[in-house]
Amino acid sequence: MRVFRIAAVLGLGLALLLQSCRREPSFTEPQVLGGVEVAPEVLEQGKWVYRRYCTTCHGNDGDGKGVTAFGQWPPPRDFRIAKFKFAGVQDRGLPSDKELRRIITQGLKGTYMRPWILRDTELNAVIQYIKTFSKEGKGFRSKRLKVKPPQIPPDPYDTEEKIAAAQVLGEKLYHATFQCSSCHPAYVKAEKFTEWEATIRAVDPFDSVPKYSENYRNVLLPPDFLRHDMRAVRSHKVDGHLNHRVSDLYRSVAFGLMGPMPGFGHLGADDVWAVSHYVKMLADKKDTPEGNALRRKLTQQ
Ligand code: HEC
Ligand code: HEC
């Protein structure tokens, strides 16, 4: 009898639990997200997609604390802050759907965020749904903030000769003018800095400096382009080396990563293109004998 009673209590408990899940508030009214009205049916579908595919990492409440989130580095994004690293947005803007679509379908290399293959309607719905996690009056639920798609001007370095010149200019911009090597490694020796009348970082100049990010609440490592994957720079293999897409580099360098790295776009588009070509040249050498030889040369006294 006792066994039956326990079973009955457990059964009732389970039924109540299921009932409470079903009773969760659903969307009945349209919502204005990033200045655009979104229909409740779209948000309902988005919630379904999210619960199915995204919840385990990003959490039911979008706080980035899903059951599999613990121990992940970098940790899954907390959608409540409405800040995105790779969407090409600066402080006072919101990412466009197009940029979010790119990130979700391509995934972020070297993290647990994989490329997602979803139907168009599902993809659009889940994008709208993650916007609802913004805090009241903030992020996508703010009346002031506007969606700002990144404006990428054409690349002026469009011939082999011009690219070679851009790489030379980019090397100096990287180390001396923009001081990328205050966080990322330096790829030239101290003599070169002296020639440019610039200073080389005193501690471990050929290594990255880990940076604590307030927005993302964790320590991030600026990639060493000869050794690490970049998250949102598309690449494919040709003739035994990677070929990186320079416009993806331009986006991150011009607009920054919303916190851990500033944007450099205000310093002039042509220079940002030049430094992007320089970084591409380094990244294309990753895991090649030439790249390994360059690293060895830098670290040998
Ligand atoms: C297995 C874990 C995992 C799952 C499942 C997952 N993500 Fe992510 N996601 C991550 C991690 C980790 C990051 C943070 C990467 C970083 O900061 O570099 C991230 C970041 C993001 C970002 C922010 C990108 C930026 O530029 O800041 C978006 C948007 C995103 N995920 C959407 C989704 C959507 C939509 C789904 C479901 C279709 C999903 N994720 C499923 C792990 C996951
Ligand atoms: C204040 C420190 C800092 C400075 C200065 C800085 N970066 Fe970064 N950068 C970072 C950090 C931190 C990351 C890694 C962010 C992450 O993956 O979460 C990063 C990532 C990158 C990425 C990778 C983007 C991706 O898709 O993963 C590129 C490319 C990059 N930086 C280029 C540059 C260039 C070029 C400069 C100079 C014009 C520069 N950075 C200056 C801190 C910095």
mmCIF file of C-alpha atoms and ligand atoms in Angstrom:
data_model
loop_
_atom_site.group_PDB
_atom_site.id
_atom_site.type_symbol
_atom_site.label_atom_id
_atom_site.label_comp_id
_atom_site.label_asym_id
_atom_site.label_seq_id
_atom_site.Cartn_x
_atom_site.Cartn_y
_atom_site.Cartn_z
ATOM 1 C CA MET A 1 0.000 0.000 0.000
ATOM 2 C CA ARG A 2 2.767 2.317 1.056
ATOM 3 C CA VAL A 3 4.479 1.814 -2.320
ATOM 4 C CA PHE A 4 1.254 2.774 -4.113
ATOM 5 C CA ARG A 5 0.881 5.887 -2.021
ATOM 6 C CA ILE A 6 4.418 6.995 -2.794
ATOM 7 C CA ALA A 7 3.851 6.294 -6.477
ATOM 8 C CA ALA A 8 0.607 8.297 -6.390
ATOM 9 C CA VAL A 9 2.339 11.273 -4.732
ATOM 10 C CA LEU A 10 5.180 11.145 -7.244
ATOM 11 C CA GLY A 11 2.697 10.912 -10.108
ATOM 12 C CA LEU A 12 0.752 13.918 -8.824
ATOM 13 C CA GLY A 13 4.010 15.864 -8.392
ATOM 14 C CA LEU A 14 5.021 15.100 -11.963
ATOM 15 C CA ALA A 15 1.605 16.087 -13.302
ATOM 16 C CA LEU A 16 1.785 19.426 -11.429
ATOM 17 C CA LEU A 17 5.283 20.042 -12.739
ATOM 18 C CA LEU A 18 4.199 19.433 -16.324
ATOM 19 C CA GLN A 19 1.176 21.643 -15.791
ATOM 20 C CA SER A 20 3.330 24.492 -14.450
ATOM 21 C CA CYS A 21 5.626 24.182 -17.478
ATOM 22 C CA ARG A 22 2.655 24.479 -19.781
ATOM 23 C CA ARG A 23 1.325 27.475 -17.877
ATOM 24 C CA GLU A 24 4.436 29.573 -18.485
ATOM 25 C CA PRO A 25 3.479 33.017 -19.736
ATOM 26 C CA SER A 26 3.384 33.011 -23.497
ATOM 27 C CA PHE A 27 3.282 35.880 -25.931
ATOM 28 C CA THR A 28 -0.170 37.220 -26.640
ATOM 29 C CA GLU A 29 0.699 40.783 -27.676
ATOM 30 C CA PRO A 30 3.137 42.075 -30.318
ATOM 31 C CA GLN A 31 6.391 43.462 -28.863
ATOM 32 C CA VAL A 32 8.541 46.332 -30.069
ATOM 33 C CA LEU A 33 12.148 45.073 -30.218
ATOM 34 C CA GLY A 34 14.875 47.319 -31.575
ATOM 35 C CA GLY A 35 12.173 49.659 -32.883
ATOM 36 C CA VAL A 36 10.375 46.942 -34.886
ATOM 37 C CA GLU A 37 7.044 45.353 -33.989
ATOM 38 C CA VAL A 38 7.262 41.566 -33.742
ATOM 39 C CA ALA A 39 4.130 39.370 -33.847
ATOM 40 C CA PRO A 40 3.391 37.071 -30.874
ATOM 41 C CA GLU A 41 3.312 33.969 -33.120
ATOM 42 C CA VAL A 42 6.895 34.675 -34.224
ATOM 43 C CA LEU A 43 8.022 34.999 -30.598
ATOM 44 C CA GLU A 44 6.203 31.784 -29.662
ATOM 45 C CA GLN A 45 7.967 29.941 -32.476
ATOM 46 C CA GLY A 46 11.274 31.553 -31.444
ATOM 47 C CA LYS A 47 10.786 30.379 -27.885
ATOM 48 C CA TRP A 48 10.196 26.830 -29.132
ATOM 49 C CA VAL A 49 13.368 26.900 -31.266
ATOM 50 C CA TYR A 50 15.353 28.447 -28.401
ATOM 51 C CA ARG A 51 14.173 25.870 -25.855
ATOM 52 C CA ARG A 52 15.053 23.108 -28.272
ATOM 53 C CA TYR A 53 18.527 24.197 -29.365
ATOM 54 C CA CYS A 54 19.919 27.073 -27.304
ATOM 55 C CA THR A 55 18.701 26.662 -23.733
ATOM 56 C CA THR A 56 21.310 24.127 -22.620
ATOM 57 C CA CYS A 57 24.030 26.754 -22.924
ATOM 58 C CA HIS A 58 22.310 30.156 -22.934
ATOM 59 C CA GLY A 59 19.769 29.223 -20.222
ATOM 60 C CA ASN A 60 15.953 29.366 -20.151
ATOM 61 C CA ASP A 61 16.130 32.976 -18.986
ATOM 62 C CA GLY A 62 18.849 33.945 -21.475
ATOM 63 C CA ASP A 63 21.314 34.530 -18.635
ATOM 64 C CA GLY A 64 24.050 32.358 -20.179
ATOM 65 C CA LYS A 65 23.754 29.862 -17.340
ATOM 66 C CA GLY A 66 22.259 26.797 -19.004
ATOM 67 C CA VAL A 67 22.961 23.362 -17.559
ATOM 68 C CA THR A 68 25.982 22.790 -19.818
ATOM 69 C CA ALA A 69 27.381 26.313 -19.469
ATOM 70 C CA PHE A 70 29.539 25.671 -16.441
ATOM 71 C CA GLY A 71 33.213 25.343 -17.199
ATOM 72 C CA GLN A 72 32.854 26.602 -20.766
ATOM 73 C CA TRP A 73 35.432 29.161 -21.846
ATOM 74 C CA PRO A 74 34.467 31.572 -23.116
ATOM 75 C CA PRO A 75 31.090 31.220 -21.421
ATOM 76 C CA PRO A 76 27.831 31.407 -23.435
ATOM 77 C CA ARG A 77 26.520 34.922 -23.964
ATOM 78 C CA ASP A 78 24.169 36.406 -21.383
ATOM 79 C CA PHE A 79 21.474 37.820 -23.692
ATOM 80 C CA ARG A 80 20.059 40.111 -20.975
ATOM 81 C CA ILE A 81 22.944 42.560 -21.483
ATOM 82 C CA ALA A 82 22.172 42.845 -25.245
ATOM 83 C CA LYS A 83 25.884 43.215 -26.013
ATOM 84 C CA PHE A 84 27.446 41.266 -28.842
ATOM 85 C CA LYS A 85 31.117 40.878 -29.652
ATOM 86 C CA PHE A 86 31.065 40.086 -33.327
ATOM 87 C CA ALA A 87 28.089 41.990 -34.748
ATOM 88 C CA GLY A 88 30.072 45.092 -35.772
ATOM 89 C CA VAL A 89 28.308 47.444 -33.361
ATOM 90 C CA GLN A 90 29.718 50.261 -31.252
ATOM 91 C CA ASP A 91 28.473 51.511 -27.867
ATOM 92 C CA ARG A 92 25.228 53.200 -28.804
ATOM 93 C CA GLY A 93 23.874 50.673 -31.258
ATOM 94 C CA LEU A 94 22.069 47.379 -31.540
ATOM 95 C CA PRO A 95 23.088 44.560 -33.893
ATOM 96 C CA SER A 96 21.127 44.046 -37.087
ATOM 97 C CA ASP A 97 19.319 40.769 -37.810
ATOM 98 C CA LYS A 98 21.687 40.203 -40.730
ATOM 99 C CA GLU A 99 24.725 40.218 -38.422
ATOM 100 C CA LEU A 100 23.038 37.944 -35.866
ATOM 101 C CA ARG A 101 22.091 35.592 -38.699
ATOM 102 C CA ARG A 102 25.732 35.462 -39.813
ATOM 103 C CA ILE A 103 26.964 34.697 -36.290
ATOM 104 C CA ILE A 104 24.369 32.000 -35.594
ATOM 105 C CA THR A 105 24.753 30.212 -38.938
ATOM 106 C CA GLN A 106 28.552 30.355 -38.898
ATOM 107 C CA GLY A 107 29.143 29.704 -35.219
ATOM 108 C CA LEU A 108 32.170 31.007 -33.325
ATOM 109 C CA LYS A 109 35.352 29.058 -33.967
ATOM 110 C CA GLY A 110 37.139 27.712 -30.908
ATOM 111 C CA THR A 111 34.021 27.987 -28.697
ATOM 112 C CA TYR A 112 31.042 25.737 -28.004
ATOM 113 C CA MET A 113 28.897 27.969 -30.198
ATOM 114 C CA ARG A 114 28.628 25.802 -33.297
ATOM 115 C CA PRO A 115 27.221 26.718 -36.713
ATOM 116 C CA TRP A 116 23.442 26.237 -36.616
ATOM 117 C CA ILE A 117 21.530 25.011 -39.627
ATOM 118 C CA LEU A 118 17.952 26.180 -39.155
ATOM 119 C CA ARG A 119 15.095 26.894 -41.505
ATOM 120 C CA ASP A 120 14.798 30.607 -42.384
ATOM 121 C CA THR A 121 11.570 31.072 -40.417
ATOM 122 C CA GLU A 122 13.061 29.315 -37.373
ATOM 123 C CA LEU A 123 16.251 31.349 -37.568
ATOM 124 C CA ASN A 124 14.362 34.617 -37.821
ATOM 125 C CA ALA A 125 12.042 33.591 -34.965
ATOM 126 C CA VAL A 126 14.874 32.668 -32.583
ATOM 127 C CA ILE A 127 16.663 35.953 -33.381
ATOM 128 C CA GLN A 128 13.528 37.897 -32.433
ATOM 129 C CA TYR A 129 13.089 35.784 -29.307
ATOM 130 C CA ILE A 130 16.610 36.362 -27.917
ATOM 131 C CA LYS A 131 15.886 40.112 -28.111
ATOM 132 C CA THR A 132 13.100 39.687 -25.522
ATOM 133 C CA PHE A 133 15.739 38.912 -22.864
ATOM 134 C CA SER A 134 16.849 42.579 -22.866
ATOM 135 C CA LYS A 135 16.094 44.265 -19.577
ATOM 136 C CA GLU A 136 13.047 46.563 -19.330
ATOM 137 C CA GLY A 137 13.816 49.829 -21.166
ATOM 138 C CA LYS A 138 17.320 48.657 -22.164
ATOM 139 C CA GLY A 139 18.961 46.925 -25.151
ATOM 140 C CA PHE A 140 16.316 45.847 -27.675
ATOM 141 C CA ARG A 141 13.595 47.080 -25.331
ATOM 142 C CA SER A 142 14.990 50.619 -25.256
ATOM 143 C CA LYS A 143 13.183 53.412 -27.077
ATOM 144 C CA ARG A 144 16.430 55.293 -27.809
ATOM 145 C CA LEU A 145 18.864 52.680 -29.069
ATOM 146 C CA LYS A 146 18.758 52.030 -32.804
ATOM 147 C CA VAL A 147 19.825 49.074 -34.898
ATOM 148 C CA LYS A 148 23.155 49.952 -36.535
ATOM 149 C CA PRO A 149 24.326 47.701 -39.348
ATOM 150 C CA PRO A 150 28.104 48.002 -39.857
ATOM 151 C CA GLN A 151 29.063 50.195 -42.830
ATOM 152 C CA ILE A 152 32.045 48.601 -44.532
ATOM 153 C CA PRO A 153 33.569 50.797 -47.271
ATOM 154 C CA PRO A 154 35.198 49.094 -50.285
ATOM 155 C CA ASP A 155 38.710 47.733 -49.816
ATOM 156 C CA PRO A 156 41.128 50.155 -51.549
ATOM 157 C CA TYR A 157 43.849 47.484 -51.703
ATOM 158 C CA ASP A 158 42.580 45.443 -54.621
ATOM 159 C CA THR A 159 45.666 44.397 -56.570
ATOM 160 C CA GLU A 160 48.621 42.240 -55.524
ATOM 161 C CA GLU A 161 50.914 45.266 -55.523
ATOM 162 C CA LYS A 162 48.578 47.371 -53.425
ATOM 163 C CA ILE A 163 48.085 44.501 -50.962
ATOM 164 C CA ALA A 164 51.861 44.148 -50.554
ATOM 165 C CA ALA A 165 52.083 47.892 -49.769
ATOM 166 C CA ALA A 166 49.133 47.591 -47.343
ATOM 167 C CA GLN A 167 50.935 44.818 -45.450
ATOM 168 C CA VAL A 168 54.030 47.010 -44.984
ATOM 169 C CA LEU A 169 51.928 49.969 -43.820
ATOM 170 C CA GLY A 170 49.776 47.624 -41.688
ATOM 171 C CA GLU A 171 52.821 46.270 -39.861
ATOM 172 C CA LYS A 172 53.734 49.758 -38.650
ATOM 173 C CA LEU A 173 50.130 50.665 -37.811
ATOM 174 C CA TYR A 174 49.739 47.426 -35.848
ATOM 175 C CA HIS A 175 52.827 47.933 -33.679
ATOM 176 C CA ALA A 176 53.405 51.674 -33.514
ATOM 177 C CA THR A 177 50.332 53.741 -34.407
ATOM 178 C CA PHE A 178 47.338 51.647 -33.249
ATOM 179 C CA GLN A 179 49.379 49.701 -30.681
ATOM 180 C CA CYS A 180 47.530 46.454 -31.223
ATOM 181 C CA SER A 181 50.592 44.819 -29.658
ATOM 182 C CA SER A 182 49.741 46.351 -26.278
ATOM 183 C CA CYS A 183 47.260 43.414 -26.028
ATOM 184 C CA HIS A 184 48.100 41.073 -28.925
ATOM 185 C CA PRO A 185 51.661 39.795 -29.449
ATOM 186 C CA ALA A 186 54.273 41.822 -31.327
ATOM 187 C CA TYR A 187 55.508 40.234 -34.558
ATOM 188 C CA VAL A 188 58.672 42.311 -35.005
ATOM 189 C CA LYS A 189 61.747 42.614 -32.830
ATOM 190 C CA ALA A 190 62.622 45.557 -30.566
ATOM 191 C CA GLU A 191 64.927 47.142 -33.194
ATOM 192 C CA LYS A 192 61.969 47.768 -35.459
ATOM 193 C CA PHE A 193 60.128 49.638 -32.682
ATOM 194 C CA THR A 194 63.211 51.830 -32.195
ATOM 195 C CA GLU A 195 63.230 52.567 -35.930
ATOM 196 C CA TRP A 196 59.571 53.683 -35.653
ATOM 197 C CA GLU A 197 60.313 55.659 -32.452
ATOM 198 C CA ALA A 198 57.756 53.549 -30.602
ATOM 199 C CA THR A 199 58.079 51.462 -27.460
ATOM 200 C CA ILE A 200 57.785 47.702 -27.223
ATOM 201 C CA ARG A 201 55.759 46.228 -24.339
ATOM 202 C CA ALA A 202 58.078 45.604 -21.386
ATOM 203 C CA VAL A 203 56.635 42.239 -20.286
ATOM 204 C CA ASP A 204 56.376 39.235 -22.654
ATOM 205 C CA PRO A 205 55.978 41.322 -25.820
ATOM 206 C CA PHE A 206 55.584 38.226 -28.026
ATOM 207 C CA ASP A 207 52.652 36.851 -26.033
ATOM 208 C CA SER A 208 49.047 37.984 -25.609
ATOM 209 C CA VAL A 209 47.941 39.859 -22.493
ATOM 210 C CA PRO A 210 44.764 38.334 -20.975
ATOM 211 C CA LYS A 211 42.078 40.984 -20.483
ATOM 212 C CA TYR A 212 39.237 40.973 -17.982
ATOM 213 C CA SER A 213 36.031 42.087 -19.669
ATOM 214 C CA GLU A 214 33.423 43.909 -17.596
ATOM 215 C CA ASN A 215 30.657 43.296 -20.165
ATOM 216 C CA TYR A 216 31.261 39.589 -20.579
ATOM 217 C CA ARG A 217 32.408 39.009 -16.974
ATOM 218 C CA ASN A 218 35.386 36.832 -17.775
ATOM 219 C CA VAL A 219 39.004 36.906 -18.812
ATOM 220 C CA LEU A 220 39.557 36.885 -22.573
ATOM 221 C CA LEU A 221 42.719 36.165 -24.476
ATOM 222 C CA PRO A 222 43.581 38.386 -27.459
ATOM 223 C CA PRO A 223 44.482 35.846 -30.143
ATOM 224 C CA ASP A 224 48.051 35.311 -31.326
ATOM 225 C CA PHE A 225 47.293 35.279 -35.049
ATOM 226 C CA LEU A 226 50.034 32.727 -35.735
ATOM 227 C CA ARG A 227 48.641 30.273 -33.209
ATOM 228 C CA HIS A 228 44.984 30.799 -32.275
ATOM 229 C CA ASP A 229 41.664 30.550 -34.059
ATOM 230 C CA MET A 230 39.727 33.728 -34.535
ATOM 231 C CA ARG A 231 36.061 33.423 -33.599
ATOM 232 C CA ALA A 232 34.239 35.208 -36.378
ATOM 233 C CA VAL A 233 36.699 35.430 -39.260
ATOM 234 C CA ARG A 234 35.711 33.040 -42.032
ATOM 235 C CA SER A 235 38.495 30.987 -43.618
ATOM 236 C CA HIS A 236 39.007 28.091 -45.972
ATOM 237 C CA LYS A 237 42.015 25.970 -46.796
ATOM 238 C CA VAL A 238 43.958 26.493 -50.035
ATOM 239 C CA ASP A 239 47.327 24.959 -50.899
ATOM 240 C CA GLY A 240 47.956 23.787 -47.347
ATOM 241 C CA HIS A 241 47.254 27.075 -45.590
ATOM 242 C CA LEU A 242 44.200 28.988 -44.384
ATOM 243 C CA ASN A 243 42.843 31.866 -46.414
ATOM 244 C CA HIS A 244 41.062 34.358 -44.122
ATOM 245 C CA ARG A 245 38.371 36.761 -45.243
ATOM 246 C CA VAL A 246 39.759 40.256 -44.871
ATOM 247 C CA SER A 247 36.334 41.953 -44.617
ATOM 248 C CA ASP A 248 35.585 39.927 -41.456
ATOM 249 C CA LEU A 249 38.843 41.265 -40.001
ATOM 250 C CA TYR A 250 37.902 44.795 -41.019
ATOM 251 C CA ARG A 251 34.586 44.499 -39.130
ATOM 252 C CA SER A 252 36.190 43.472 -35.823
ATOM 253 C CA VAL A 253 39.014 46.013 -36.092
ATOM 254 C CA ALA A 254 36.842 48.961 -37.180
ATOM 255 C CA PHE A 255 33.974 48.407 -34.740
ATOM 256 C CA GLY A 256 35.756 46.584 -31.902
ATOM 257 C CA LEU A 257 34.245 43.843 -29.757
ATOM 258 C CA MET A 258 31.951 45.828 -27.478
ATOM 259 C CA GLY A 259 34.214 45.845 -24.448
ATOM 260 C CA PRO A 260 37.435 43.813 -24.523
ATOM 261 C CA MET A 261 38.798 45.575 -27.604
ATOM 262 C CA PRO A 262 38.070 49.128 -28.799
ATOM 263 C CA GLY A 263 37.106 49.964 -32.396
ATOM 264 C CA PHE A 264 39.659 51.754 -34.574
ATOM 265 C CA GLY A 265 37.322 52.876 -37.390
ATOM 266 C CA HIS A 266 37.521 56.556 -36.409
ATOM 267 C CA LEU A 267 41.242 56.486 -37.294
ATOM 268 C CA GLY A 268 40.471 56.115 -40.989
ATOM 269 C CA ALA A 269 39.048 53.325 -43.154
ATOM 270 C CA ASP A 270 42.122 52.976 -45.406
ATOM 271 C CA ASP A 271 44.392 52.398 -42.418
ATOM 272 C CA VAL A 272 41.973 49.886 -40.905
ATOM 273 C CA TRP A 273 41.978 48.007 -44.236
ATOM 274 C CA ALA A 274 45.806 48.080 -44.215
ATOM 275 C CA VAL A 275 46.089 46.662 -40.703
ATOM 276 C CA SER A 276 43.457 44.037 -41.621
ATOM 277 C CA HIS A 277 45.587 42.930 -44.578
ATOM 278 C CA TYR A 278 48.587 42.691 -42.260
ATOM 279 C CA VAL A 279 46.672 40.544 -39.740
ATOM 280 C CA LYS A 280 45.348 38.383 -42.589
ATOM 281 C CA MET A 281 48.921 37.805 -43.757
ATOM 282 C CA LEU A 282 49.874 36.602 -40.257
ATOM 283 C CA ALA A 283 46.745 34.474 -39.769
ATOM 284 C CA ASP A 284 47.180 32.833 -43.188
ATOM 285 C CA LYS A 285 50.597 31.623 -41.915
ATOM 286 C CA LYS A 286 49.061 29.882 -38.887
ATOM 287 C CA ASP A 287 50.320 26.293 -38.573
ATOM 288 C CA THR A 288 52.605 26.595 -41.624
ATOM 289 C CA PRO A 289 56.395 26.104 -41.528
ATOM 290 C CA GLU A 290 56.771 29.816 -42.363
ATOM 291 C CA GLY A 291 54.553 30.882 -39.440
ATOM 292 C CA ASN A 292 56.337 28.558 -37.024
ATOM 293 C CA ALA A 293 59.721 29.895 -38.199
ATOM 294 C CA LEU A 294 58.567 33.497 -37.626
ATOM 295 C CA ARG A 295 57.511 32.702 -34.054
ATOM 296 C CA ARG A 296 60.801 30.941 -33.362
ATOM 297 C CA LYS A 297 62.733 33.929 -34.708
ATOM 298 C CA LEU A 298 60.833 36.334 -32.457
ATOM 299 C CA THR A 299 61.252 34.374 -29.264
ATOM 300 C CA GLN A 300 64.937 33.529 -29.754
ATOM 301 C CA GLN A 301 67.270 36.044 -28.178
HETATM 302 C C1 HEC B 1 26.912 24.278 -26.640
HETATM 303 C C2 HEC B 1 26.723 25.628 -26.170
HETATM 304 C C3 HEC B 1 25.928 26.593 -27.018
HETATM 305 C C4 HEC B 1 24.704 26.405 -27.632
HETATM 306 C C5 HEC B 1 23.816 25.156 -27.611
HETATM 307 C C6 HEC B 1 24.374 27.672 -28.267
HETATM 308 N N1 HEC B 1 25.363 28.602 -28.037
HETATM 309 FE FE1 HEC B 1 25.349 30.533 -28.633
HETATM 310 N N2 HEC B 1 27.135 30.841 -27.697
HETATM 311 C C7 HEC B 1 27.836 29.898 -26.997
HETATM 312 C C8 HEC B 1 29.060 30.471 -26.501
HETATM 313 C C9 HEC B 1 30.108 29.764 -25.673
HETATM 314 C C10 HEC B 1 29.069 31.820 -26.911
HETATM 315 C C11 HEC B 1 30.104 32.889 -26.593
HETATM 316 C C12 HEC B 1 31.307 32.866 -27.520
HETATM 317 C C13 HEC B 1 32.256 34.033 -27.263
HETATM 318 O O1 HEC B 1 32.025 34.846 -26.388
HETATM 319 O O2 HEC B 1 33.254 34.114 -27.986
HETATM 320 C C14 HEC B 1 27.830 32.015 -27.660
HETATM 321 C C15 HEC B 1 27.463 33.236 -28.218
HETATM 322 C C16 HEC B 1 26.281 33.447 -28.910
HETATM 323 C C17 HEC B 1 25.883 34.720 -29.471
HETATM 324 C C18 HEC B 1 26.628 36.023 -29.333
HETATM 325 C C19 HEC B 1 27.649 36.299 -30.406
HETATM 326 C C20 HEC B 1 28.326 37.658 -30.208
HETATM 327 O O3 HEC B 1 28.687 38.273 -31.222
HETATM 328 O O4 HEC B 1 28.500 38.106 -29.087
HETATM 329 C C21 HEC B 1 24.660 34.521 -30.067
HETATM 330 C C22 HEC B 1 23.830 35.552 -30.799
HETATM 331 C C23 HEC B 1 24.302 33.127 -29.885
HETATM 332 N N3 HEC B 1 25.318 32.493 -29.175
HETATM 333 C C24 HEC B 1 23.127 32.569 -30.318
HETATM 334 C C25 HEC B 1 22.797 31.219 -30.125
HETATM 335 C C26 HEC B 1 21.563 30.637 -30.595
HETATM 336 C C27 HEC B 1 20.453 31.366 -31.311
HETATM 337 C C28 HEC B 1 21.591 29.316 -30.229
HETATM 338 C C29 HEC B 1 20.563 28.242 -30.533
HETATM 339 C C30 HEC B 1 20.171 28.088 -31.914
HETATM 340 C C31 HEC B 1 22.848 29.097 -29.534
HETATM 341 N N4 HEC B 1 23.546 30.271 -29.484
HETATM 342 C C32 HEC B 1 23.224 27.880 -29.005
HETATM 343 C C33 HEC B 1 27.471 28.583 -26.796
HETATM 344 C C34 HEC B 1 26.313 27.977 -27.271
HETATM 345 C C1 HEC B 2 42.792 46.494 -25.184
HETATM 346 C C2 HEC B 2 43.315 45.285 -25.753
HETATM 347 C C3 HEC B 2 43.244 45.101 -27.255
HETATM 348 C C4 HEC B 2 43.752 45.937 -28.244
HETATM 349 C C5 HEC B 2 44.462 47.273 -28.083
HETATM 350 C C6 HEC B 2 43.470 45.270 -29.487
HETATM 351 N N1 HEC B 2 42.823 44.083 -29.269
HETATM 352 FE FE1 HEC B 2 42.221 42.760 -30.685
HETATM 353 N N2 HEC B 2 41.386 41.585 -29.228
HETATM 354 C C7 HEC B 2 41.458 41.802 -27.876
HETATM 355 C C8 HEC B 2 40.806 40.711 -27.178
HETATM 356 C C9 HEC B 2 40.681 40.572 -25.663
HETATM 357 C C10 HEC B 2 40.321 39.827 -28.159
HETATM 358 C C11 HEC B 2 39.611 38.496 -27.926
HETATM 359 C C12 HEC B 2 38.134 38.649 -27.701
HETATM 360 C C13 HEC B 2 37.423 37.318 -27.565
HETATM 361 O O1 HEC B 2 37.693 36.377 -28.334
HETATM 362 O O2 HEC B 2 36.591 37.212 -26.723
HETATM 363 C C14 HEC B 2 40.704 40.411 -29.453
HETATM 364 C C15 HEC B 2 40.404 39.835 -30.672
HETATM 365 C C16 HEC B 2 40.842 40.329 -31.894
HETATM 366 C C17 HEC B 2 40.545 39.718 -33.180
HETATM 367 C C18 HEC B 2 39.752 38.444 -33.400
HETATM 368 C C19 HEC B 2 38.310 38.656 -33.794
HETATM 369 C C20 HEC B 2 37.626 37.294 -33.913
HETATM 370 O O3 HEC B 2 36.845 37.111 -34.850
HETATM 371 O O4 HEC B 2 37.880 36.422 -33.070
HETATM 372 C C21 HEC B 2 41.191 40.476 -34.132
HETATM 373 C C22 HEC B 2 41.214 40.227 -35.628
HETATM 374 C C23 HEC B 2 41.849 41.547 -33.451
HETATM 375 N N3 HEC B 2 41.614 41.451 -32.098
HETATM 376 C C24 HEC B 2 42.631 42.498 -34.094
HETATM 377 C C25 HEC B 2 43.165 43.606 -33.454
HETATM 378 C C26 HEC B 2 43.899 44.653 -34.136
HETATM 379 C C27 HEC B 2 44.243 44.646 -35.609
HETATM 380 C C28 HEC B 2 44.197 45.608 -33.199
HETATM 381 C C29 HEC B 2 44.847 46.951 -33.431
HETATM 382 C C30 HEC B 2 44.263 47.768 -34.467
HETATM 383 C C31 HEC B 2 43.693 45.122 -31.921
HETATM 384 N N4 HEC B 2 43.086 43.914 -32.118
HETATM 385 C C32 HEC B 2 43.830 45.788 -30.726
HETATM 386 C C33 HEC B 2 42.055 42.886 -27.272
HETATM 387 C C34 HEC B 2 42.658 43.941 -27.912
#
